[in-house]
Coordinates of C-alpha atoms in Angstrom, one line a residue:
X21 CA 16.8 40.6 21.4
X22 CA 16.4 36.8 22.2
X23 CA 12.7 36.0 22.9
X24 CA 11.7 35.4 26.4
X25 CA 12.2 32.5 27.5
X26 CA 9.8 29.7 30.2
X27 CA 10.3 26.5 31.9
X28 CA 10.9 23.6 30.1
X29 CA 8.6 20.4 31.2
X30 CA 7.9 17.9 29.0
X31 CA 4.5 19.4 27.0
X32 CA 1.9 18.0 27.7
X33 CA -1.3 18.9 25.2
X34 CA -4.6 17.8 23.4
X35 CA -4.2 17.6 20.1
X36 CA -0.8 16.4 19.1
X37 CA 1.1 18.7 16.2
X38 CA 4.1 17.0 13.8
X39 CA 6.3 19.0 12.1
X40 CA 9.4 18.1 9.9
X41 CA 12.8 18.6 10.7
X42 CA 13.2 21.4 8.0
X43 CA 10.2 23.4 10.0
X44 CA 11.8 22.6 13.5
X45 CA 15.2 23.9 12.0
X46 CA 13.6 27.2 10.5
X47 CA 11.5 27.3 13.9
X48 CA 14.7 27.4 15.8
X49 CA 16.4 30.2 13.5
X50 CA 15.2 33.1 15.5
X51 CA 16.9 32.1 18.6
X52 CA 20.2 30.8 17.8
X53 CA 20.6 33.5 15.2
X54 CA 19.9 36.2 18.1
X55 CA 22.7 38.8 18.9
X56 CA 22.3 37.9 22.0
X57 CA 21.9 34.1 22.2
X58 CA 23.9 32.7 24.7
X59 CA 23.3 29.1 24.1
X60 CA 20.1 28.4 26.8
X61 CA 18.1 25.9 24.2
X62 CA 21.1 23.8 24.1
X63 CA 21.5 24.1 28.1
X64 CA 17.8 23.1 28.5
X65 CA 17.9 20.2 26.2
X66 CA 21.1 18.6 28.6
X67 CA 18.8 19.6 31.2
X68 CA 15.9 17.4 29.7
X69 CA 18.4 14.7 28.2
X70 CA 19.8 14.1 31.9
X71 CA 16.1 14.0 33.6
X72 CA 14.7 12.0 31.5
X73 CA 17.8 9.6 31.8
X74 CA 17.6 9.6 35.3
X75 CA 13.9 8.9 35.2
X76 CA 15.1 5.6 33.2
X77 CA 17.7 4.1 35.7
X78 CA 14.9 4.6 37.9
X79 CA 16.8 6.1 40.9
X80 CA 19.7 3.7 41.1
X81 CA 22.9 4.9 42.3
X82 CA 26.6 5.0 40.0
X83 CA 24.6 3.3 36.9
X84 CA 27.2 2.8 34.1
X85 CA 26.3 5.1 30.8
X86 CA 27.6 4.9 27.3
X87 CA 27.2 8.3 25.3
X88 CA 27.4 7.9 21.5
X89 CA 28.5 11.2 20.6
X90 CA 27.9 13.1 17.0
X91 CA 29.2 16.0 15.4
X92 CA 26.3 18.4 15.3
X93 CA 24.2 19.9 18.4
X94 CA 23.3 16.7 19.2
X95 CA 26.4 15.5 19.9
X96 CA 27.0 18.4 22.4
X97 CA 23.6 17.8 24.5
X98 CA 24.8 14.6 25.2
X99 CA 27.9 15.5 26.1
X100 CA 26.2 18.6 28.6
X101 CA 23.9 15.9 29.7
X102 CA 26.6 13.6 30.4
X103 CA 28.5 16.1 32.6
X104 CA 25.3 16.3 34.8
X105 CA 24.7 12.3 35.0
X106 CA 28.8 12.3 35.8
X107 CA 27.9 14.9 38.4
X108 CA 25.4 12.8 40.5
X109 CA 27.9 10.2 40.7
X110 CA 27.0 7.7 37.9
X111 CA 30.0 5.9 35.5
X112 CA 29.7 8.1 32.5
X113 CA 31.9 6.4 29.1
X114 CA 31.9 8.3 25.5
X115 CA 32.6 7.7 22.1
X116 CA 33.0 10.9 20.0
X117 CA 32.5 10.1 15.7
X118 CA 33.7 13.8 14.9
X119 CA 36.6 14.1 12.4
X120 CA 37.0 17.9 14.1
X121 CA 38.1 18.3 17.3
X122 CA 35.2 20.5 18.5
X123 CA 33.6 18.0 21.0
X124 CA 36.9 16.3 22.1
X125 CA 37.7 20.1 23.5
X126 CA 34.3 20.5 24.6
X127 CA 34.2 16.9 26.4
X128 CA 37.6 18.1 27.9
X129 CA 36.3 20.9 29.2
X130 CA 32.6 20.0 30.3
X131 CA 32.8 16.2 30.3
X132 CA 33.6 16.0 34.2
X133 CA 36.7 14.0 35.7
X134 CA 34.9 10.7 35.6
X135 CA 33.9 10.9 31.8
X136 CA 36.1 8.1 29.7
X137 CA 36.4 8.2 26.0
X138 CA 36.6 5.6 24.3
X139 CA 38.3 4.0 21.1
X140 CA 35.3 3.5 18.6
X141 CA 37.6 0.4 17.5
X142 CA 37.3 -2.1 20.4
X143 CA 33.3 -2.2 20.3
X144 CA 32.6 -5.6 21.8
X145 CA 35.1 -5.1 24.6
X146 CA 32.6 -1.9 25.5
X147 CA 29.8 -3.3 25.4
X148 CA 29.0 -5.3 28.9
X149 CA 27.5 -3.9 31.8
X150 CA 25.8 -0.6 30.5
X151 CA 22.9 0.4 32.1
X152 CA 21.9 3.0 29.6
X153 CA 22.8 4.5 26.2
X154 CA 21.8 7.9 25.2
X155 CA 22.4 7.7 21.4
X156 CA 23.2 11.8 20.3
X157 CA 25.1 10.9 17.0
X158 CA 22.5 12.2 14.7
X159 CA 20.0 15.2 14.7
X160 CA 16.6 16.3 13.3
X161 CA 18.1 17.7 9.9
X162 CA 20.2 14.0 9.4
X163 CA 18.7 12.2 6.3
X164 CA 20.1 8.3 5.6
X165 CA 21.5 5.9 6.9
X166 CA 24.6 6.5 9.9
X167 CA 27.8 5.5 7.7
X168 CA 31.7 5.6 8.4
X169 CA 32.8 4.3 11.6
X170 CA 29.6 5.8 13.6
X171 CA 27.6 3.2 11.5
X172 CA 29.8 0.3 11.9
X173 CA 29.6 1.1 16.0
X174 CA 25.7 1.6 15.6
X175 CA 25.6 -2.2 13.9
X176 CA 27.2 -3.8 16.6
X177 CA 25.0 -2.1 19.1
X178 CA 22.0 -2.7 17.2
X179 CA 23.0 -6.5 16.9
X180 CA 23.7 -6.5 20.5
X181 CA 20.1 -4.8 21.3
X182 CA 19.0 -8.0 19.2
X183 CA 20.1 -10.7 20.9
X184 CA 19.0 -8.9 24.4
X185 CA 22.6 -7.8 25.3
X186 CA 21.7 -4.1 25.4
X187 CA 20.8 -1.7 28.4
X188 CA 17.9 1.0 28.4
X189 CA 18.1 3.4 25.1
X190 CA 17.6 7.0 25.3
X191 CA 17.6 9.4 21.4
X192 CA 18.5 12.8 22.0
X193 CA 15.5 14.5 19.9
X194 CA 16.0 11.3 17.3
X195 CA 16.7 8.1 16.7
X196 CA 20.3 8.0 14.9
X197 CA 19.5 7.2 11.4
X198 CA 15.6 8.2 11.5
X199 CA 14.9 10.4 8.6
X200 CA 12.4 13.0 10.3
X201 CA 11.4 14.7 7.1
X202 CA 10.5 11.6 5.3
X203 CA 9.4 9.7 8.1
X204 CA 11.9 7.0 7.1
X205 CA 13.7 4.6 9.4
X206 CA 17.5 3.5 7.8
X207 CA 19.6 1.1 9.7
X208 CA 21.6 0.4 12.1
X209 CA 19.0 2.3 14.2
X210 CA 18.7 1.8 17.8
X211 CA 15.7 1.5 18.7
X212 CA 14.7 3.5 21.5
X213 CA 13.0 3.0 24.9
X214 CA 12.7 6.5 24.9
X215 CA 13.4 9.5 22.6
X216 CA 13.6 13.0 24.2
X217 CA 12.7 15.4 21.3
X218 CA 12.9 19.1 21.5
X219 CA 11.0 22.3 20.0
X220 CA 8.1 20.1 18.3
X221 CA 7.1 16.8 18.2
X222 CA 8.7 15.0 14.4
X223 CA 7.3 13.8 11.7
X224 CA 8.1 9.5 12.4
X225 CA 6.1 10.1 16.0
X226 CA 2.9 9.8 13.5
X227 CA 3.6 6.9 11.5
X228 CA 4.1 3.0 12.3
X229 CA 7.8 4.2 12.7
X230 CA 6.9 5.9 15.9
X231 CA 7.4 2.4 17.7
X232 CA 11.2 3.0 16.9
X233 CA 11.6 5.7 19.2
X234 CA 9.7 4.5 22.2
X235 CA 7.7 6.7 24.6
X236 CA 8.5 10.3 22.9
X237 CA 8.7 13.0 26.0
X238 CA 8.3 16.2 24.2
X239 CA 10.3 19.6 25.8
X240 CA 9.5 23.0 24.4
X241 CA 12.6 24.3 25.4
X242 CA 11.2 27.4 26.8
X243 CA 10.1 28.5 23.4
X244 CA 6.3 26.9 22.8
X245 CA 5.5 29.4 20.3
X246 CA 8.4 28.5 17.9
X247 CA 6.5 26.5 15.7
X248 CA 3.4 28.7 15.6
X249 CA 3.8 30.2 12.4
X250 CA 4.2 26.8 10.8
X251 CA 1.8 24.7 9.1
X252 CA 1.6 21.1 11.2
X253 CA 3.1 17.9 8.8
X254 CA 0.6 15.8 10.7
X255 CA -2.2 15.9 13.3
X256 CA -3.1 13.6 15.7
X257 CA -6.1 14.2 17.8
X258 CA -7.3 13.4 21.9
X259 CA -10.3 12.2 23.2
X260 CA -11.6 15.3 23.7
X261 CA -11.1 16.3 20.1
X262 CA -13.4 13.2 18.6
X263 CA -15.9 13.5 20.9
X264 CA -16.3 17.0 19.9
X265 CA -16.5 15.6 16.0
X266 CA -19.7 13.5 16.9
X267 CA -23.0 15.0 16.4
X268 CA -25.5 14.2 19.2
X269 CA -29.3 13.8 18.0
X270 CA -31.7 16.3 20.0
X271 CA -36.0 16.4 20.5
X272 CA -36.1 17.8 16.6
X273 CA -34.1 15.3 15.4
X274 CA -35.4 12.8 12.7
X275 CA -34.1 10.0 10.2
X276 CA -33.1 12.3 7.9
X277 CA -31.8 15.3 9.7
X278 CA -29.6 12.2 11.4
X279 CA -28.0 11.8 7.6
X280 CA -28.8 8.9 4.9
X281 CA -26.1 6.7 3.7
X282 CA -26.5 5.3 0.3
X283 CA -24.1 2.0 0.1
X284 CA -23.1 0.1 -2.8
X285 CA -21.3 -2.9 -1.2
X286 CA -20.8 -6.7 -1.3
X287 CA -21.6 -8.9 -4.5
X288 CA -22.9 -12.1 -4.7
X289 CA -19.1 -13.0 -4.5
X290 CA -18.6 -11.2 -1.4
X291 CA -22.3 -11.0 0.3
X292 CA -20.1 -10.7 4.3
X293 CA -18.7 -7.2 2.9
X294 CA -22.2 -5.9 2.2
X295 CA -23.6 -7.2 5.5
X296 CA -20.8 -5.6 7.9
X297 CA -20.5 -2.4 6.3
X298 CA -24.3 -2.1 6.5
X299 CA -24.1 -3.2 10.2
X300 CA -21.6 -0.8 11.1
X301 CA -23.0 1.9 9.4
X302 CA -26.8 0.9 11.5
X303 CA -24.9 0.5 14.8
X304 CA -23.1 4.1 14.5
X305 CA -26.4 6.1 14.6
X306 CA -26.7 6.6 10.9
X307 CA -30.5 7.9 10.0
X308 CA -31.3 5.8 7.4
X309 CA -29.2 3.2 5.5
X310 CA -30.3 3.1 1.5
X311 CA -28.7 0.0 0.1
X312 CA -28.4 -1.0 -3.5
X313 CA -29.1 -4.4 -3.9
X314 CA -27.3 -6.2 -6.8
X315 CA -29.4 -9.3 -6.9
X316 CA -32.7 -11.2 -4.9
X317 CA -30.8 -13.1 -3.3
X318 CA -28.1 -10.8 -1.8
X319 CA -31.3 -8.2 -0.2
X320 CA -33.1 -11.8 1.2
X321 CA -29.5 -12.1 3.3
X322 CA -29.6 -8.3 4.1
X323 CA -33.2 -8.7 5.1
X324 CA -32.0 -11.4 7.7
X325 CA -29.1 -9.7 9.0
X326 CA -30.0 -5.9 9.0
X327 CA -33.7 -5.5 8.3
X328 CA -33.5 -1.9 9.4
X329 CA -31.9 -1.2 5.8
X330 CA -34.0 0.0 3.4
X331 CA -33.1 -1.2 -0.2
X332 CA -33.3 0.4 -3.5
X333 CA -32.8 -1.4 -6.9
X334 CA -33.0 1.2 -9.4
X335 CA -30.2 3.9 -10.5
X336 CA -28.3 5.4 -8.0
X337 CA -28.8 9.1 -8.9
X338 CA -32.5 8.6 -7.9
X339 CA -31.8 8.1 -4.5
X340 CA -32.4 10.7 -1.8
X341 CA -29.0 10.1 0.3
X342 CA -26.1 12.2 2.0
X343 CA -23.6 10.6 1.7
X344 CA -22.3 7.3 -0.7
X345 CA -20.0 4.3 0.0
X346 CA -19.2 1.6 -1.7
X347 CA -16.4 -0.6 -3.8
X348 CA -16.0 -2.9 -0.4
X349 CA -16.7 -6.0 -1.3
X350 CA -18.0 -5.6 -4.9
X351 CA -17.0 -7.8 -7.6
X352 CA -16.6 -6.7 -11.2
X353 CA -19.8 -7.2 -12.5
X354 CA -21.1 -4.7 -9.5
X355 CA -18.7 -2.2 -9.8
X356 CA -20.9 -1.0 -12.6
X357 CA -23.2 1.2 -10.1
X358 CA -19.8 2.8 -8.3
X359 CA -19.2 4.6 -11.4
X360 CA -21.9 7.2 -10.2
X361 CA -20.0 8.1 -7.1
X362 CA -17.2 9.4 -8.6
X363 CA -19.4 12.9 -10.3
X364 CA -22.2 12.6 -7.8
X365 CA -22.9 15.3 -6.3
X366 CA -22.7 14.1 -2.7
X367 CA -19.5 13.1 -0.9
X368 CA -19.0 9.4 -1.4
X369 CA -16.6 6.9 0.5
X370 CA -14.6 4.8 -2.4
X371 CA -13.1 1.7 -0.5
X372 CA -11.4 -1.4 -2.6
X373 CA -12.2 -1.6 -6.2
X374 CA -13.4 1.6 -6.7
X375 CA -10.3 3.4 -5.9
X376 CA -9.5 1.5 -9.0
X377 CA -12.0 3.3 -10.8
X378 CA -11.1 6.5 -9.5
X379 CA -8.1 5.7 -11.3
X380 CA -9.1 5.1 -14.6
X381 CA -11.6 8.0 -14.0
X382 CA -8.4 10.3 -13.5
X383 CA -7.4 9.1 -17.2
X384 CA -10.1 11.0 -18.9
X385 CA -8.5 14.4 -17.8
X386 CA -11.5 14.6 -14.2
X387 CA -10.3 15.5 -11.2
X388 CA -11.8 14.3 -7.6
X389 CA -12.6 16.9 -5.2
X390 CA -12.0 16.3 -1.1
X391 CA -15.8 15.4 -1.1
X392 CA -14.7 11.9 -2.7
X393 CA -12.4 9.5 0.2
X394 CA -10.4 6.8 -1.2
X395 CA -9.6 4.3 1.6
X396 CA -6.8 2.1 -0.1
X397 CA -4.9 -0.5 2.1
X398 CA -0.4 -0.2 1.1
X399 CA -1.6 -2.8 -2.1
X400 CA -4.4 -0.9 -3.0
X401 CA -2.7 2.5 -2.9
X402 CA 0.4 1.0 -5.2
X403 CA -2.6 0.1 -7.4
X404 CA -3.8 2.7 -8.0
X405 CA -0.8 5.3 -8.5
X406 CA 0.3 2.6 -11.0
X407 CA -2.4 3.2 -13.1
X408 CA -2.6 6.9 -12.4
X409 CA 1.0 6.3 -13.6
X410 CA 0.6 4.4 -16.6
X411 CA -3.1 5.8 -18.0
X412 CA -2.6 10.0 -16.9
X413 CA 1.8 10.4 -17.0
X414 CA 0.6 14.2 -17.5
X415 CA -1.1 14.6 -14.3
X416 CA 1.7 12.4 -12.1
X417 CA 4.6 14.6 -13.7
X418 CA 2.8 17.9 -12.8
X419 CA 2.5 16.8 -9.4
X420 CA 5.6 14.2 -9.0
X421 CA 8.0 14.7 -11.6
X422 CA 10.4 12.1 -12.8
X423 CA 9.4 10.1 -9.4
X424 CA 9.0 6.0 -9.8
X425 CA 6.3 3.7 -8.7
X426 CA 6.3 2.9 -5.3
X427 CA 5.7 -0.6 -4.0
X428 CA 3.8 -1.8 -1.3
X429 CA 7.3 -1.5 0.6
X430 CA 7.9 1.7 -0.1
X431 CA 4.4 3.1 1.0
X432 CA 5.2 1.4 4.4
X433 CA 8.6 2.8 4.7
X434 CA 7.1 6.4 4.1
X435 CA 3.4 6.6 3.9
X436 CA 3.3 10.4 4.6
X437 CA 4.6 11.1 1.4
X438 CA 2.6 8.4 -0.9
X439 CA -0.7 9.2 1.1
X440 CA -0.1 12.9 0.5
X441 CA 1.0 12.1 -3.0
X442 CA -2.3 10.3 -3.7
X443 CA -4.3 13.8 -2.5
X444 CA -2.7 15.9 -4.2
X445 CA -2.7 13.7 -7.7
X446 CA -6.1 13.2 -7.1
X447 CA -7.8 16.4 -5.2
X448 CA -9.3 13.9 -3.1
X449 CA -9.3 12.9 0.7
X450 CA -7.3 9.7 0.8
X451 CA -7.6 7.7 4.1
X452 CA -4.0 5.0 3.7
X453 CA -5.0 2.5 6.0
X454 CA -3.0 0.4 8.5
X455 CA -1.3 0.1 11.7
X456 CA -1.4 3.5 12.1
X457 CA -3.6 5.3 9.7
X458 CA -3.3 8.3 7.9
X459 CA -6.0 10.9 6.2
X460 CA -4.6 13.3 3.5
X461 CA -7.2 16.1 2.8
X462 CA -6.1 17.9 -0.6
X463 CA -5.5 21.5 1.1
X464 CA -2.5 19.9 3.1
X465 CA -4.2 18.5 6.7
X466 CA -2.9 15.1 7.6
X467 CA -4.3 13.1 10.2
X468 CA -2.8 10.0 12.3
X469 CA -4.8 7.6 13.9
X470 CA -2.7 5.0 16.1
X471 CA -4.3 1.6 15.4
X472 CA -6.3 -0.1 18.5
X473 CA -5.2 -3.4 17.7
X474 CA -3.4 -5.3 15.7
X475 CA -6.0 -8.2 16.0
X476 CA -8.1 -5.7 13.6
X477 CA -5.5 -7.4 10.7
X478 CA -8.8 -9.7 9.4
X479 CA -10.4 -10.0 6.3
X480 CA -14.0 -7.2 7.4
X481 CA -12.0 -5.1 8.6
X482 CA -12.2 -2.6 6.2
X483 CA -15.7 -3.1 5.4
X484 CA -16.7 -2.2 8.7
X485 CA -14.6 0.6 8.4
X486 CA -16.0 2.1 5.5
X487 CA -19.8 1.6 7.1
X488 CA -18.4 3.4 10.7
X489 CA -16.7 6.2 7.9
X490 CA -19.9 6.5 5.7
X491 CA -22.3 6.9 8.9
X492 CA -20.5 9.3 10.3
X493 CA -20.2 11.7 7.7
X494 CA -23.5 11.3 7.2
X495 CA -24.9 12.5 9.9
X496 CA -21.9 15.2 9.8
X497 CA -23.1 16.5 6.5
X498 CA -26.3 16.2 7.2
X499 CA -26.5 18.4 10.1
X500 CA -23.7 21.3 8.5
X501 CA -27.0 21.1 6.1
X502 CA -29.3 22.0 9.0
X503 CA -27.3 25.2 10.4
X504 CA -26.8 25.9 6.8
X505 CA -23.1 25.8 7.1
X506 CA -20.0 24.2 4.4
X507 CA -17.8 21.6 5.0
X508 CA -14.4 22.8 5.6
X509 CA -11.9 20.8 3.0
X510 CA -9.9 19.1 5.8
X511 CA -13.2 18.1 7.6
X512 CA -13.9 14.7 5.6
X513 CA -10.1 13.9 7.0
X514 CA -10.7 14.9 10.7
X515 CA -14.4 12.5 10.7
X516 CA -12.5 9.7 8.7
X517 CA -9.8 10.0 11.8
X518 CA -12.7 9.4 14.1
X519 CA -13.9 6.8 12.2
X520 CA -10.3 5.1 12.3
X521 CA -10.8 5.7 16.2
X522 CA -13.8 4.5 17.3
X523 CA -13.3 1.4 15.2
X524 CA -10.0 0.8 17.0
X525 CA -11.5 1.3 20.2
X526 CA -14.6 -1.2 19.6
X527 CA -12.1 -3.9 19.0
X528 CA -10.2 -2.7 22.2
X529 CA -13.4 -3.3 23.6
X530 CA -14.8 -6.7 21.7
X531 CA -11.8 -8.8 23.4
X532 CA -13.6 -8.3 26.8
X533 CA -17.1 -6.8 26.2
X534 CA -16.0 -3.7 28.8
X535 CA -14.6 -0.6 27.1
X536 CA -12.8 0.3 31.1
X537 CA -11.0 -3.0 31.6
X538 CA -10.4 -4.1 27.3
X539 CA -8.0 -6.4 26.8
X540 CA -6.5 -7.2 23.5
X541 CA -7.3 -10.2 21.9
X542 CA -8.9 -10.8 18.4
X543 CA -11.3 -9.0 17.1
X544 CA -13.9 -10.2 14.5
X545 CA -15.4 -7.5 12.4
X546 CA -19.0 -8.3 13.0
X547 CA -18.3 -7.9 16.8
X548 CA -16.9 -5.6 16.4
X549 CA -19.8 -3.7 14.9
X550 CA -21.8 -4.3 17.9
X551 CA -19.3 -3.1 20.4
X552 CA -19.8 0.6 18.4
X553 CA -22.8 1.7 20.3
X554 CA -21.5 1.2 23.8
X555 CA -18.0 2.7 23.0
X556 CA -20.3 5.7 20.9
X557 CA -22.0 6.0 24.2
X558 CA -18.8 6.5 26.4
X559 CA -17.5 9.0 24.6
X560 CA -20.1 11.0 24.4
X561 CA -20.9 10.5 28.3
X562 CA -17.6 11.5 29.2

């Protein structure tokens, strides 16, 4: 028997779940492949694809619409959604790309009497005057780029879109030419104002590509426990969620029950990165910052700038600490002291150069566990599966196979599959930062963090990163320690995704000084740091 069905409104919840297309398409199996299927998912994503068009010519009256219309069960939600548009009186025209005949019948039969199609050949003739396109060529399980005459039709459009020639866009569930199991964007793509995607959010809506398809309204068709027996691609958390992450000091609470971070960055080359980490790490509520200074004259600067830190000279495995970071900022001469995070026994945040060392520590046959965070930048992270590449070819062909080298381009074009790569070569958590950021933990949990601003693009950045990271895992490890409880692997992921968060928000919040009414506008890492108590404060008051 086909599963019960519900109503369909957009779905709204907390934490955001990503799936691929091959898990939406298995998802879906159950249904269609029902004796007694009658079609309803494919009625109720018309249904959606016409609201949510409607919602976009924002109530006016015989609006012209161009459907681009695909082979697959894409192609036939647009044309079911463009029978209802038709219906309510609005200028519907189609182009079918279909060497079968199957949706010319069907846009015969359910098209509606004012439905025109169209000769794919006389493009620029067609293009005036449309107040919205509602692109159904492609589906979830297309991979590549949109070729043949679809593709030529898609260039022209996307040229058009351009130069500002363009109506409103609408996807039906994708993007045409978005790859949503490798999160990859191929053109001609239109990009959308707004995608309508059905069953489960896809895997691009967690990535910088997510810009592509515009504001995604999510339907469950009916069927929101499809997906429930499926392992989520990527997470994305709510408010709620990293204000739950954030442990809150009580009466019995003391310096060290509030975690100690022991930090090994900055050099006499690069003093600023040792002066904002620490300063993040102090103004996120850390217990006790231990920090290794290199020489006289960097700790006379700390002193200065951060005299709460207290400094230690002598060999890191002598410290009492928590947790570790360090490589920001270091030159080579002070990378010498890193080389103890990588078998310490305590977790330890590895930023910059030492995710270089974590390479070359892979070459001797070791393995990092989840305890031990990379944070690499695109650069850093071709860096170091180059010499993963080069210096252990055992370990990247048990994990990769015959797979090449990406470049800094291709991390960017899909960095859910390097940034999981780099876990799973590694055993470590691996944080690939950027616009949008995302945390690999080695048992298969991905995070996305959305970026707060762009103005965040500044040499500190990352330095006050890693402090805002390494403070709060202190005080998360620290007090698991307390209630005599274990980490859970994916748990160093879901506090470096608050980390990513609360930094973005405290340079939301440095453009004005007010978290409420933040503007965007640049965002200098040291005031940034000292935004991180009030925004700390409004989350938790909420």
């Amino acid at each position: 028997m086909t599963p019960k069905a519900r109503t369909v409104p957009p779905k709204e919840t907390a934490m955001k779940l990503i799936y691929t297309a091959s898990q939406v398409r298995e998802a879906e199996k159950p249904y269609i492949e029902a004796a007694d299927y009658d079609g309803y998912l494919m009625q109720r994503a018309a249904d959606a694809v016409a609201a949510e068009a409607q919602d976009l010519l924002r109530g006016k009256d015989n609006a012209k619409i161009l459907l681009l219309i695909g082979p697959g069960n894409n192609g036939a939600d647009t044309i079911y959604a463009g029978a209802r548009l038709s219906a309510k009186g609005h200028r519907v025209d189609a182009v079918i790309f279909d060497s079968s005949e199957k949706n010319l019948e069907l846009i015969a039969r359910e098209g509606g009497e004012g439905t025109r199609v169209l000769d794919p050949e006389h493009t620029h003739e067609q293009l005036a005057g449309y107040d919205l396109t509602i692109d159904g060529i492609l589906g979830t399980g297309s991979s590549g780029a949109v070729r043949g005459s679809a593709g030529e039709y898609l260039g022209v459009l996307r040229a058009a879109q351009l130069d500002g020639k363009l109506g409103a866009v609408l996807a039906v569930d994708t993007p045409s030419g978005v790859d949503n199991n490798r999160g990859t964007v191929h053109e001609p793509s239109l990009r959308a104002d707004r995608t309508v995607t059905f069953i489960g959010h896809k895997l691009p809506a967690g990535t910088s590509h997510s810009v592509h398809s515009g504001d995604i309204k999510l339907y469950d068709l009916g069927v929101p426990e499809a997906l429930d027996a499926h392992k989520p691609a990527l997470r994305v958390l709510d408010r709620e969620d990293y204000r739950e992450l954030i442990e809150i000091p009580d009466e019995h609470s003391h310096k060290y029950t509030r975690g100690v971070l022991g930090m090994l960055t900055g050099s006499l080359e690069y003093p600023g990165a040792a002066l904002m980490s620490v300063r993040a790490a102090l103004n996120t509520g850390v217990g006790m910052v231990r920090f290794g200074a290199n020489s006289h004259e960097l700790r006379q600067l700390m002193i200065a700038h951060n005299p709460e830190t207290v400094y230690f000279s002598g060999a890191p495995a002598l410290q009492r600490v928590t947790v570790w970071a360090g490589g920001s900022g270091s030159s080579y001469d002070s990378l010498d002291k890193n080389r103890y995070l990588l078998h310490s026994p305590e977790p330890a945040i590895l930023d910059a150069g030492a995710c270089d060392l974590a390479a070359e520590y892979m070459a001797t046959g070791k393995h990092l566990g989840s305890h031990k965070i990379l944070t690499p930048h695109a650069a850093e992270l071709e860096r170091f599966l180059r010499v993963v590449h080069e210096l252990a070819p055992e370990t990247w062909k048990k994990h990769l196979g015959e797979a090449i080298v990406p470049s800094r381009k291709d991390i960017d074009a899909e960095p859910f599959r390097w940034v999981r790569a780099a876990s799973e070569l590694s055993g470590a958590t691996v944080m690939l930062k950027g616009g949008y950021t995302l945390i690999a933990a080695p048992n298969g949990a991905t995070y996305s963090v959305a970026g707060g601003s762009p103005w965040l693009a500044t040499a500190g950045s990352g330095d006050t990163l890693t402090g805002i990271y390494g403070a709060l895992l202190a005080q998360t490890v620290a007090a698991f320690d307390a209630r005599g409880e274990a980490l859970e692997n994916c748990t160093y992921a879901s506090i470096g995704a608050l980390a990513v968060y609360l930094h973005g928000e405290a340079a939301r919040a440095s453009a004005t000084g007010s978290v409420k009414d933040a503007l965007l506008g640049p965002a200098p890492a040291t005031r940034v740091a000292d935004m991180l108590p009030e925004v700390i404060a409004r989350l938790i008051a909420e």
